[in-house]
C-alpha positions as a Markdown table, in Angstrom:
| # | Residue | x | y | z |
|---|---|---|---|---|
| 1 | Unk | 110.8 | 121.8 | 115.0 |
| 2 | Unk | 111.4 | 119.9 | 111.8 |
| 3 | Unk | 108.5 | 117.5 | 111.4 |
| 4 | Unk | 110.7 | 114.9 | 109.7 |
| 5 | Unk | 112.5 | 114.5 | 113.0 |
| 6 | Unk | 109.4 | 113.6 | 114.9 |
| 7 | Unk | 109.2 | 110.0 | 116.2 |
| 8 | Unk | 106.5 | 107.7 | 114.7 |
| 9 | Unk | 105.1 | 106.8 | 118.1 |
| 10 | Unk | 104.1 | 108.8 | 121.1 |
| 11 | Unk | 106.7 | 109.7 | 123.7 |
| 12 | Unk | 106.4 | 111.1 | 127.2 |
| 13 | Unk | 108.5 | 114.2 | 126.4 |
| 14 | Unk | 106.3 | 115.1 | 123.4 |
| 15 | Unk | 103.1 | 116.6 | 124.6 |
| 16 | Unk | 100.9 | 116.0 | 121.5 |
| 17 | Unk | 97.6 | 116.2 | 123.5 |
| 18 | Unk | 98.5 | 119.7 | 124.8 |
| 19 | Unk | 99.6 | 120.8 | 121.3 |
| 20 | Unk | 96.3 | 119.4 | 119.8 |
| 21 | Unk | 94.3 | 121.4 | 122.4 |
| 22 | Unk | 96.0 | 124.7 | 121.5 |
| 23 | Unk | 95.6 | 124.1 | 117.8 |
| 24 | Unk | 91.9 | 123.5 | 118.3 |
| 25 | Unk | 91.6 | 126.6 | 120.5 |
| 26 | Unk | 93.3 | 128.6 | 117.7 |
| 27 | Unk | 90.7 | 127.3 | 115.1 |
| 28 | Unk | 87.9 | 128.2 | 117.5 |
| 29 | Unk | 89.3 | 131.7 | 118.1 |
| 30 | Unk | 89.6 | 132.2 | 114.4 |
| 31 | Unk | 85.9 | 131.4 | 113.9 |
| 32 | Unk | 84.9 | 133.9 | 116.5 |
| 33 | Unk | 87.5 | 136.5 | 115.7 |
| 34 | Unk | 86.5 | 140.2 | 115.7 |
| 35 | Unk | 89.1 | 142.9 | 114.8 |
| 36 | Unk | 87.5 | 145.3 | 117.1 |
| 37 | Unk | 88.2 | 143.1 | 120.1 |
| 38 | Unk | 91.8 | 142.3 | 119.2 |
| 39 | Unk | 93.5 | 145.4 | 120.7 |
| 40 | Unk | 97.0 | 143.9 | 120.6 |
| 41 | Unk | 96.5 | 142.6 | 117.0 |
| 42 | Unk | 97.9 | 139.2 | 118.1 |
| 43 | Unk | 95.3 | 137.2 | 116.1 |
| 44 | Unk | 95.7 | 139.5 | 113.1 |
| 45 | Unk | 99.2 | 138.2 | 112.7 |
| 46 | Unk | 98.0 | 134.6 | 112.4 |
| 47 | Unk | 94.7 | 135.0 | 110.5 |
| 48 | Unk | 95.9 | 132.8 | 107.6 |
| 49 | Unk | 97.4 | 129.9 | 109.7 |
| 50 | Unk | 94.5 | 127.5 | 109.6 |
| 51 | Unk | 96.3 | 125.2 | 107.2 |
| 52 | Unk | 99.1 | 124.8 | 109.7 |
| 53 | Unk | 96.7 | 124.0 | 112.5 |
| 54 | Unk | 94.8 | 121.5 | 110.4 |
| 55 | Unk | 98.0 | 119.9 | 109.2 |
| 56 | Unk | 99.3 | 119.5 | 112.7 |
| 57 | Unk | 96.0 | 118.0 | 113.9 |
| 58 | Unk | 96.2 | 115.6 | 111.0 |
| 59 | Unk | 99.8 | 114.8 | 111.9 |
| 60 | Unk | 98.8 | 114.0 | 115.5 |
| 61 | Unk | 95.9 | 111.8 | 114.2 |
| 62 | Unk | 98.4 | 110.0 | 112.0 |
| 63 | Unk | 100.8 | 109.3 | 114.9 |
| 64 | Unk | 97.8 | 107.9 | 116.9 |
| 65 | Unk | 96.8 | 105.7 | 113.9 |
| 66 | Unk | 93.4 | 107.5 | 113.6 |
| 67 | Unk | 93.6 | 107.6 | 109.8 |
| 68 | Unk | 90.0 | 108.7 | 109.1 |
| 69 | Unk | 90.5 | 111.8 | 111.3 |
| 70 | Unk | 94.0 | 112.4 | 109.8 |
| 71 | Unk | 92.5 | 112.3 | 106.3 |
| 72 | Unk | 89.8 | 114.8 | 107.3 |
| 73 | Unk | 92.2 | 117.2 | 108.9 |
| 74 | Unk | 94.7 | 117.0 | 106.0 |
| 75 | Unk | 91.9 | 117.7 | 103.5 |
| 76 | Unk | 90.8 | 120.6 | 105.6 |
| 77 | Unk | 94.4 | 122.0 | 105.3 |
| 78 | Unk | 94.3 | 121.4 | 101.5 |
| 79 | Unk | 91.1 | 123.4 | 101.4 |
| 80 | Unk | 93.1 | 126.3 | 102.6 |
| 81 | Unk | 96.2 | 125.9 | 100.5 |
| 82 | Unk | 97.4 | 123.5 | 97.8 |
| 83 | Unk | 100.5 | 122.1 | 99.6 |
| 84 | Unk | 101.8 | 121.9 | 103.2 |
| 85 | Unk | 105.1 | 120.3 | 103.9 |
| 86 | Unk | 104.8 | 116.5 | 103.3 |
| 87 | Unk | 101.0 | 116.4 | 103.4 |
| 88 | Unk | 100.5 | 114.5 | 100.1 |
| 89 | Unk | 102.9 | 111.9 | 101.2 |
| 90 | Unk | 101.1 | 111.5 | 104.5 |
| 91 | Unk | 97.7 | 111.3 | 102.7 |
| 92 | Unk | 99.2 | 108.6 | 100.4 |
| 93 | Unk | 100.2 | 106.6 | 103.4 |
| 94 | Unk | 96.7 | 107.0 | 105.0 |
| 95 | Unk | 95.0 | 105.8 | 101.8 |
| 96 | Unk | 97.5 | 102.9 | 101.5 |
| 97 | Unk | 96.3 | 101.6 | 104.8 |
| 98 | Unk | 92.7 | 102.1 | 103.7 |
| 99 | Unk | 93.4 | 100.2 | 100.5 |
| 100 | Unk | 92.4 | 103.1 | 98.2 |
| 101 | Unk | 95.2 | 102.6 | 95.6 |
| 102 | Unk | 93.9 | 105.3 | 93.1 |
| 103 | Unk | 94.2 | 108.0 | 95.8 |
| 104 | Unk | 97.6 | 106.7 | 96.8 |
| 105 | Unk | 98.8 | 107.3 | 93.2 |
| 106 | Unk | 97.0 | 110.7 | 93.1 |
| 107 | Unk | 98.7 | 112.0 | 96.2 |
| 108 | Unk | 102.1 | 110.6 | 95.2 |
| 109 | Unk | 101.8 | 112.4 | 91.9 |
| 110 | Unk | 100.9 | 115.7 | 93.8 |
| 111 | Unk | 103.8 | 115.2 | 96.1 |
| 112 | Unk | 106.1 | 115.0 | 93.1 |
| 113 | Unk | 104.5 | 118.1 | 91.4 |
| 114 | Unk | 105.2 | 120.1 | 94.6 |
| 115 | Unk | 108.8 | 119.0 | 94.6 |
| 116 | Unk | 108.6 | 116.5 | 97.5 |
| 117 | Unk | 109.8 | 113.5 | 95.4 |
| 118 | Unk | 111.9 | 111.0 | 97.2 |
| 119 | Unk | 112.5 | 107.2 | 97.1 |
| 120 | Unk | 109.7 | 106.5 | 99.6 |
| 121 | Unk | 107.1 | 108.4 | 97.5 |
| 122 | Unk | 108.1 | 106.5 | 94.4 |
| 123 | Unk | 107.9 | 103.2 | 96.3 |
| 124 | Unk | 104.4 | 104.0 | 97.5 |
| 125 | Unk | 103.4 | 105.0 | 94.0 |
| 126 | Unk | 104.9 | 101.8 | 92.5 |
| 127 | Unk | 103.2 | 99.5 | 95.1 |
| 128 | Unk | 99.9 | 101.1 | 94.3 |
| 129 | Unk | 100.4 | 100.6 | 90.6 |
| 130 | Unk | 101.1 | 96.9 | 91.2 |
| 131 | Unk | 97.9 | 96.6 | 93.2 |
| 132 | Unk | 96.1 | 98.4 | 90.3 |
| 133 | Unk | 97.6 | 95.9 | 87.8 |
| 134 | Unk | 99.8 | 98.4 | 86.0 |
| 135 | Unk | 103.2 | 96.5 | 86.2 |
| 136 | Unk | 105.0 | 98.8 | 83.7 |
| 137 | Unk | 104.1 | 102.0 | 85.6 |
| 138 | Unk | 105.2 | 100.3 | 88.8 |
| 139 | Unk | 108.5 | 99.3 | 87.3 |
| 140 | Unk | 109.2 | 102.9 | 86.3 |
| 141 | Unk | 108.5 | 104.1 | 89.8 |
| 142 | Unk | 110.9 | 101.5 | 91.3 |
| 143 | Unk | 113.6 | 102.4 | 88.8 |
| 144 | Unk | 113.2 | 106.1 | 89.8 |
| 145 | Unk | 113.3 | 105.2 | 93.5 |
| 146 | Unk | 116.7 | 103.5 | 92.8 |
| 147 | Unk | 117.9 | 106.6 | 91.0 |
| 148 | Unk | 117.0 | 108.7 | 93.9 |
| 149 | Unk | 118.5 | 106.4 | 96.5 |
| 150 | Unk | 120.8 | 103.8 | 94.9 |
| 151 | Unk | 121.4 | 101.8 | 98.1 |
| 152 | Unk | 117.7 | 101.3 | 98.9 |
| 153 | Unk | 117.1 | 97.6 | 99.1 |
| 154 | Unk | 113.3 | 97.9 | 99.0 |
| 155 | Unk | 113.5 | 99.4 | 95.5 |
| 156 | Unk | 115.4 | 96.4 | 94.2 |
| 157 | Unk | 113.0 | 94.0 | 95.9 |
| 158 | Unk | 110.0 | 95.8 | 94.3 |
| 159 | Unk | 111.7 | 95.7 | 90.9 |
| 160 | Unk | 112.1 | 92.0 | 91.4 |
| 161 | Unk | 108.4 | 91.7 | 92.0 |
| 162 | Unk | 107.5 | 93.8 | 88.9 |
| 163 | Unk | 109.9 | 91.9 | 86.7 |
| 164 | Unk | 108.5 | 88.6 | 87.9 |
| 165 | Unk | 104.9 | 89.8 | 87.3 |
| 166 | Unk | 106.0 | 90.8 | 83.8 |
| 167 | Unk | 107.3 | 87.2 | 83.3 |
| 168 | Unk | 110.8 | 88.4 | 82.6 |
| 169 | Unk | 113.0 | 85.8 | 84.3 |
| 170 | Unk | 116.3 | 87.2 | 82.9 |
| 171 | Unk | 115.7 | 90.6 | 84.3 |
| 172 | Unk | 114.4 | 89.1 | 87.5 |
| 173 | Unk | 117.6 | 87.0 | 87.9 |
| 174 | Unk | 119.8 | 90.1 | 87.3 |
| 175 | Unk | 118.0 | 92.1 | 89.9 |
| 176 | Unk | 118.0 | 89.2 | 92.4 |
| 177 | Unk | 121.8 | 88.9 | 92.0 |
| 178 | Unk | 122.1 | 92.6 | 92.6 |
| 179 | Unk | 120.0 | 92.3 | 95.7 |
| 180 | Unk | 122.0 | 89.3 | 97.0 |
| 181 | Unk | 125.2 | 91.3 | 96.7 |
| 182 | Unk | 123.9 | 93.5 | 99.5 |
| 183 | Unk | 122.1 | 90.7 | 101.4 |
| 184 | Unk | 123.9 | 87.4 | 100.5 |
| 185 | Unk | 122.1 | 85.4 | 103.3 |
| 186 | Unk | 118.6 | 86.5 | 102.6 |
| 187 | Unk | 116.3 | 83.4 | 102.5 |
| 188 | Unk | 113.8 | 85.4 | 100.5 |
| 189 | Unk | 116.4 | 86.5 | 97.9 |
| 190 | Unk | 117.8 | 83.0 | 97.6 |
| 191 | Unk | 114.3 | 81.5 | 97.2 |
| 192 | Unk | 113.5 | 84.1 | 94.5 |
| 193 | Unk | 116.7 | 83.3 | 92.7 |
| 194 | Unk | 115.8 | 79.6 | 92.7 |
| 195 | Unk | 112.4 | 80.5 | 91.1 |
| 196 | Unk | 114.0 | 82.6 | 88.4 |
| 197 | Unk | 116.6 | 79.9 | 87.6 |
| 198 | Unk | 113.8 | 77.3 | 87.6 |
| 199 | Unk | 111.8 | 79.4 | 85.1 |
| 200 | Unk | 114.9 | 79.4 | 82.8 |
| 201 | Unk | 115.2 | 75.6 | 83.0 |
| 202 | Unk | 118.4 | 75.8 | 85.0 |
| 203 | Unk | 117.3 | 73.1 | 87.5 |
| 204 | Unk | 120.7 | 72.3 | 89.0 |
| 205 | Unk | 121.4 | 75.9 | 89.8 |
| 206 | Unk | 117.9 | 76.4 | 91.1 |
| 207 | Unk | 118.3 | 73.4 | 93.3 |
| 208 | Unk | 121.4 | 75.0 | 94.9 |
| 209 | Unk | 119.6 | 78.2 | 95.5 |
| 210 | Unk | 116.7 | 76.4 | 97.2 |
| 211 | Unk | 119.2 | 74.5 | 99.3 |
| 212 | Unk | 120.9 | 77.7 | 100.4 |
| 213 | Unk | 117.5 | 79.3 | 101.1 |
| 214 | Unk | 116.4 | 76.2 | 103.2 |
| 215 | Unk | 119.7 | 76.5 | 105.2 |
| 216 | Unk | 118.8 | 80.1 | 106.1 |
| 217 | Unk | 115.2 | 79.2 | 106.9 |
| 218 | Unk | 114.8 | 75.5 | 107.5 |
| 219 | Unk | 111.0 | 75.7 | 108.1 |
| 220 | Unk | 110.2 | 77.3 | 104.8 |
| 221 | Unk | 107.9 | 74.9 | 103.0 |
| 222 | Unk | 108.2 | 76.7 | 99.7 |
| 223 | Unk | 111.9 | 76.1 | 99.5 |
| 224 | Unk | 111.4 | 72.4 | 100.3 |
| 225 | Unk | 108.5 | 72.0 | 97.8 |
| 226 | Unk | 110.6 | 73.7 | 95.1 |
| 227 | Unk | 113.5 | 71.4 | 95.9 |
| 228 | Unk | 111.1 | 68.5 | 95.2 |
| 229 | Unk | 110.2 | 70.0 | 91.9 |
| 230 | Unk | 113.8 | 70.3 | 90.9 |
């Protein structure tokens, strides 16, 4: 079955525990394998499948949110072979949860080297670069994510963050307007637009954006505070 079609949470019709048991039995059988005892040569046909077993065990760990075990099994798979399906993307997600930004970047780069580049990989990589303080590298990742998937709103939002961190209010405002074309009632987008306009000294326009944001989210103290500043 295509692994990308697997659900992200456990389901009663997907017997992960049974599958895990059989993959572990395979690895145990591999350790004790003797060609003289394999009269049907069944094991001989699968002598080099450890990487798949380790990958799948890591995948089950990932689904169960046991990220330490997932990392261990994914690395066991990589000790057998350089690349297995989307393993580097999964490792990047594990290390993101653990807060290891350098390893997130490393595995995103490896995913790209092995031709698994997509918008999600670039977003992961860009987010890690922001956390590492490299705003320009992050910006390039988010631009690439948009090239790969032009309608992906998360890429625009992250570009807004990187432009804001780079203290570029004009670019920030252009990106926010692009985002609001897709999500015109986003309180976060309207608030960000107000901030960009405020940075440019356009207080009347900023005031209107803050009012629009407060209409969408009346309890947002930031919008109310910024209205006071205007």
